[in-house]
Short mmCIF file of C-alpha atoms in Angstrom, two decimals:
data_model
loop_
_atom_site.label_atom_id
_atom_site.label_comp_id
_atom_site.label_asym_id
_atom_site.label_seq_id
_atom_site.Cartn_x
_atom_site.Cartn_y
_atom_site.Cartn_z
CA UNK A 1 74.20 151.44 146.45
CA UNK A 2 77.62 150.02 145.64
CA UNK A 3 77.81 148.54 149.12
CA UNK A 4 74.43 146.94 148.75
CA UNK A 5 75.45 145.35 145.44
CA UNK A 6 78.63 144.00 146.98
CA UNK A 7 76.65 142.64 149.95
CA UNK A 8 74.26 140.79 147.61
CA UNK A 9 77.18 139.29 145.73
CA UNK A 10 78.65 137.96 148.98
CA UNK A 11 75.32 136.42 149.96
CA UNK A 12 75.03 134.72 146.58
CA UNK A 13 78.48 133.21 146.97
CA UNK A 14 77.62 131.92 150.48
CA UNK A 15 74.11 130.59 149.70
CA UNK A 16 74.14 126.80 149.02
CA UNK A 17 72.63 125.61 145.74
CA UNK A 18 69.86 123.86 147.58
CA UNK A 19 68.67 127.21 149.02
CA UNK A 20 68.71 129.13 145.80
CA UNK A 21 65.46 129.68 143.93
CA UNK A 22 65.11 126.91 141.33
CA UNK A 23 63.63 127.39 137.86
CA UNK A 24 60.12 125.96 137.53
CA UNK A 25 60.13 122.25 136.64
CA UNK A 26 58.58 121.21 133.34
CA UNK A 27 55.02 119.88 133.55
CA UNK A 28 54.64 116.15 134.26
CA UNK A 29 54.16 114.06 131.14
CA UNK A 30 50.93 112.06 131.24
CA UNK A 31 51.31 108.37 130.65
CA UNK A 32 49.33 106.83 127.84
CA UNK A 33 45.94 105.52 128.99
CA UNK A 34 47.05 101.93 128.43
CA UNK A 35 49.51 102.26 131.32
CA UNK A 36 47.01 103.84 133.69
CA UNK A 37 46.50 101.83 136.86
CA UNK A 38 42.96 103.05 137.25
CA UNK A 39 40.43 101.95 134.64
CA UNK A 40 39.41 104.88 132.53
CA UNK A 41 35.83 105.98 132.11
CA UNK A 42 36.08 104.98 128.45
CA UNK A 43 36.92 101.43 129.40
CA UNK A 44 33.94 101.19 131.73
CA UNK A 45 31.49 102.61 129.22
CA UNK A 46 32.71 101.29 125.91
CA UNK A 47 30.39 102.46 123.13
CA UNK A 48 29.82 98.91 121.89
CA UNK A 49 27.93 97.93 125.04
CA UNK A 50 25.14 100.37 124.28
CA UNK A 51 22.69 100.32 121.43
CA UNK A 52 21.78 103.65 119.87
CA UNK A 53 18.63 104.96 121.54
CA UNK A 54 18.24 101.91 123.78
CA UNK A 55 20.95 101.41 126.39
CA UNK A 56 21.65 97.77 127.15
CA UNK A 57 20.82 96.85 130.71
CA UNK A 58 23.62 94.52 131.74
CA UNK A 59 26.77 93.77 129.80
CA UNK A 60 29.89 91.69 130.12
CA UNK A 61 32.65 93.42 132.05
CA UNK A 62 35.89 93.09 130.06
CA UNK A 63 37.93 92.62 133.23
CA UNK A 64 35.90 89.71 134.71
CA UNK A 65 37.21 86.17 134.47
CA UNK A 66 33.89 84.46 133.78
CA UNK A 67 32.01 81.88 135.83
CA UNK A 68 34.91 79.47 136.31
CA UNK A 69 35.95 81.09 139.58
CA UNK A 70 32.47 80.55 141.06
CA UNK A 71 32.23 76.81 140.41
CA UNK A 72 31.98 74.82 143.66
CA UNK A 73 34.31 71.99 144.61
CA UNK A 74 31.31 69.64 144.67
CA UNK A 75 29.76 69.48 141.22
CA UNK A 76 26.35 67.95 141.96
CA UNK A 77 23.29 69.83 140.76
CA UNK A 78 22.26 71.22 144.20
CA UNK A 79 25.76 72.60 144.82
CA UNK A 80 25.98 74.04 141.31
CA UNK A 81 22.58 75.71 141.65
CA UNK A 82 23.52 77.30 144.97
CA UNK A 83 26.88 78.53 143.65
CA UNK A 84 25.37 79.92 140.45
CA UNK A 85 23.10 82.15 142.54
CA UNK A 86 26.21 84.10 143.59
CA UNK A 87 27.83 84.29 140.13
CA UNK A 88 29.32 87.62 139.12
CA UNK A 89 31.19 86.30 136.10
CA UNK A 90 29.73 88.95 133.80
CA UNK A 91 27.76 92.15 134.23
CA UNK A 92 24.32 90.68 133.49
CA UNK A 93 23.73 89.85 137.16
CA UNK A 94 23.56 93.55 138.01
CA UNK A 95 20.07 94.13 136.65
CA UNK A 96 18.62 90.63 136.43
CA UNK A 97 16.26 89.58 139.21
CA UNK A 98 18.12 86.33 139.86
CA UNK A 99 20.16 83.52 138.35
CA UNK A 100 17.95 81.13 136.39
CA UNK A 101 19.58 77.72 136.68
CA UNK A 102 18.50 74.53 134.96
CA UNK A 103 15.70 72.26 136.17
CA UNK A 104 15.27 68.52 135.87
CA UNK A 105 16.65 65.36 137.33
CA UNK A 106 20.16 64.02 137.32
CA UNK A 107 20.64 61.33 134.66
CA UNK A 108 17.85 62.75 132.48
CA UNK A 109 18.63 61.32 129.03
CA UNK A 110 17.75 64.53 127.17
CA UNK A 111 19.15 68.00 127.92
CA UNK A 112 17.44 70.97 126.27
CA UNK A 113 19.58 74.12 126.08
CA UNK A 114 18.05 77.48 125.19
CA UNK A 115 19.56 80.93 124.86
CA UNK A 116 18.82 82.81 128.10
CA UNK A 117 15.92 83.44 130.49
CA UNK A 118 13.15 85.74 129.35
CA UNK A 119 11.21 88.24 131.41
CA UNK A 120 8.93 85.67 133.03
CA UNK A 121 11.75 83.21 133.65
CA UNK A 122 13.78 85.96 135.30
CA UNK A 123 10.92 86.71 137.69
CA UNK A 124 10.04 83.10 138.49
CA UNK A 125 13.57 81.68 138.55
CA UNK A 126 12.81 78.74 136.21
CA UNK A 127 13.62 78.25 132.52
CA UNK A 128 10.95 77.89 129.82
CA UNK A 129 7.95 79.18 131.75
CA UNK A 130 7.07 81.94 129.26
CA UNK A 131 5.29 81.72 125.88
CA UNK A 132 8.23 79.95 124.21
CA UNK A 133 8.27 77.45 127.06
CA UNK A 134 4.58 76.76 126.52
CA UNK A 135 5.21 76.02 122.86
CA UNK A 136 8.16 73.80 123.78
CA UNK A 137 6.01 71.79 126.22
CA UNK A 138 3.37 71.23 123.53
CA UNK A 139 6.00 70.24 120.95
CA UNK A 140 7.61 67.76 123.34
CA UNK A 141 4.22 66.18 123.96
CA UNK A 142 3.52 65.98 120.21
CA UNK A 143 6.94 64.42 119.69
CA UNK A 144 6.28 61.74 122.31
CA UNK A 145 8.85 63.01 124.82
CA UNK A 146 7.91 63.17 128.47
CA UNK A 147 9.03 66.25 130.39
CA UNK A 148 10.45 63.87 133.04
CA UNK A 149 12.98 62.72 130.44
CA UNK A 150 14.42 66.20 130.10
CA UNK A 151 16.76 68.55 131.89
CA UNK A 152 16.09 72.12 130.74
CA UNK A 153 18.54 75.00 130.97
CA UNK A 154 20.01 77.96 129.07
CA UNK A 155 23.43 78.87 127.73
CA UNK A 156 23.29 82.15 129.69
CA UNK A 157 21.81 82.18 133.20
CA UNK A 158 20.84 85.86 133.57
CA UNK A 159 18.28 87.88 131.63
CA UNK A 160 19.75 90.49 129.30
CA UNK A 161 17.30 93.19 128.30
CA UNK A 162 16.67 96.78 127.34
CA UNK A 163 13.95 99.00 128.77
CA UNK A 164 11.35 100.88 126.81
CA UNK A 165 10.12 104.26 127.94
CA UNK A 166 7.79 102.39 130.29
CA UNK A 167 8.50 99.50 132.62
CA UNK A 168 8.53 96.82 129.93
CA UNK A 169 11.76 94.86 129.58
CA UNK A 170 12.70 93.82 126.05
CA UNK A 171 14.85 90.75 125.46
CA UNK A 172 18.31 91.43 124.06
CA UNK A 173 20.48 88.71 122.60
CA UNK A 174 23.54 87.98 124.77
CA UNK A 175 26.92 88.74 123.25
CA UNK A 176 29.68 86.23 122.64
CA UNK A 177 31.60 87.48 125.69
CA UNK A 178 28.63 86.77 127.94
CA UNK A 179 28.04 83.33 126.39
CA UNK A 180 31.67 82.33 126.96
CA UNK A 181 31.68 83.78 130.48
CA UNK A 182 28.65 81.66 131.41
CA UNK A 183 29.72 78.47 129.62
CA UNK A 184 31.41 76.85 132.66
CA UNK A 185 27.95 76.45 134.22
CA UNK A 186 26.65 74.69 131.11
CA UNK A 187 29.66 72.38 130.96
CA UNK A 188 29.21 71.58 134.66
CA UNK A 189 25.53 70.82 134.08
CA UNK A 190 26.38 68.42 131.25
CA UNK A 191 28.87 66.63 133.50
CA UNK A 192 26.42 66.49 136.42
CA UNK A 193 23.38 65.32 134.44
CA UNK A 194 25.13 62.89 132.06
CA UNK A 195 22.56 63.22 129.24
CA UNK A 196 22.73 60.92 126.25
CA UNK A 197 21.69 63.75 123.94
CA UNK A 198 21.85 67.55 124.11
CA UNK A 199 19.37 69.49 121.97
CA UNK A 200 20.59 73.02 121.30
CA UNK A 201 17.60 75.29 120.80
CA UNK A 202 18.74 78.13 118.57
CA UNK A 203 22.01 79.66 117.44
CA UNK A 204 23.20 80.97 120.81
CA UNK A 205 22.94 77.56 122.48
CA UNK A 206 24.49 75.76 119.51
CA UNK A 207 27.39 78.20 119.22
CA UNK A 208 28.03 78.01 122.97
CA UNK A 209 28.82 74.31 122.47
CA UNK A 210 30.02 74.12 118.87
CA UNK A 211 31.75 77.46 118.28
CA UNK A 212 30.75 80.82 116.79
CA UNK A 213 31.01 79.64 113.18
CA UNK A 214 28.29 76.99 113.60
CA UNK A 215 25.10 77.63 111.63
CA UNK A 216 21.86 75.95 112.64
CA UNK A 217 20.47 76.47 109.13
CA UNK A 218 23.29 74.35 107.68
CA UNK A 219 23.20 71.51 110.23
CA UNK A 220 19.68 71.48 111.62
CA UNK A 221 18.56 68.05 112.71
CA UNK A 222 21.96 66.40 112.23
CA UNK A 223 23.44 64.15 114.89
CA UNK A 224 26.68 65.78 116.02
CA UNK A 225 29.33 65.22 118.68
CA UNK A 226 30.80 67.66 121.16
CA UNK A 227 34.46 68.46 120.72
CA UNK A 228 36.87 67.23 123.35
CA UNK A 229 38.24 70.79 123.49
CA UNK A 230 35.07 71.93 125.24
CA UNK A 231 36.28 70.47 128.51
CA UNK A 232 33.36 68.20 129.37
CA UNK A 233 34.20 64.91 131.06
CA UNK A 234 31.50 63.24 128.97
CA UNK A 235 30.70 63.78 125.31
CA UNK A 236 27.00 63.27 124.63
CA UNK A 237 25.65 63.52 121.13
CA UNK A 238 24.11 66.80 120.07
CA UNK A 239 21.29 67.90 117.79
CA UNK A 240 20.68 71.53 116.85
CA UNK A 241 17.31 73.02 115.96
CA UNK A 242 15.55 76.37 116.20
CA UNK A 243 14.49 78.01 119.44
CA UNK A 244 10.75 77.73 120.15
CA UNK A 245 10.61 81.53 120.27
CA UNK A 246 11.62 81.53 116.60
CA UNK A 247 8.54 79.43 115.82
CA UNK A 248 6.37 81.94 117.67
CA UNK A 249 7.94 84.81 115.70
CA UNK A 250 7.85 83.00 112.34
CA UNK A 251 7.03 85.45 109.55
CA UNK A 252 7.03 83.03 106.63
CA UNK A 253 3.25 83.02 106.54
CA UNK A 254 3.10 79.35 107.52
CA UNK A 255 3.69 79.10 111.24
CA UNK A 256 2.04 75.68 111.30
CA UNK A 257 4.77 74.36 109.00
CA UNK A 258 7.48 75.90 111.20
CA UNK A 259 5.92 74.16 114.19
CA UNK A 260 5.74 70.80 112.37
CA UNK A 261 9.43 71.04 111.41
CA UNK A 262 10.30 71.80 115.03
CA UNK A 263 8.33 68.75 116.22
CA UNK A 264 10.07 66.61 113.59
CA UNK A 265 13.44 67.64 115.02
CA UNK A 266 12.28 66.63 118.50
CA UNK A 267 11.03 63.30 117.16
CA UNK A 268 14.47 62.76 115.68
CA UNK A 269 15.88 63.39 119.16
CA UNK A 270 13.43 60.83 120.57
CA UNK A 271 14.59 58.28 118.00
CA UNK A 272 18.22 58.88 118.94
CA UNK A 273 17.36 58.22 122.58
CA UNK A 274 15.52 55.04 121.58
CA UNK A 275 18.53 53.66 119.72
CA UNK A 276 21.22 51.65 121.58
CA UNK A 277 23.96 53.81 123.14
CA UNK A 278 27.01 54.23 120.93
#
């Protein structure tokens, strides 16, 4: 036994450190999630992108850079329309049927800007073909404005919606991130069409052009100017009013009055177009 102990002592003296059994290393410290190279599941499914009981179909990805990267070198309407069909600037494209770009002729004096396509617009690929579009067409006629004078588009080009338990798709208001992500298309349309007047139909359209603090209720029917900070090459005048869908949904008990006020705003737009250019 003594010899065996002495033999082990000799072996220990001759064994290099690198061959000796090493104590177990401490567990690796996990880096905070903010330093993770791989997006976490929490980041991809942030709770704010889902409504309780009704998951939002389509949302703005926080890591996307918006529509700017999809703008074509040629900024005519045909080139813009073709490029917008491939836009992935926010997550709304994932569930929408298609991009719904503006319609109308170049140099139309009046540009009408709504919020986003609805269910019917998403299926047909044209703005203002649903019930709100029907009311808008009637109001334009009552205001003495020919449809040929208008270019019609939306602040957001894809349909954002939630699904009910059945197949019905319910409109959901786009968020500020989605509005800003899509705004390069609207700015490019303004530059390509060169309208004398832009009519913003509803809060989303108005705030896309005038900032999130703008209130239609405070400035409805006023003649305004676009800020140079928006980035448009041209600065047409602007008038804000309600969206025709708001007239359809009016709960004041006097929908006829809501419609008359809407027509009066469009008549004011007609009068602006009839006046000499500033």
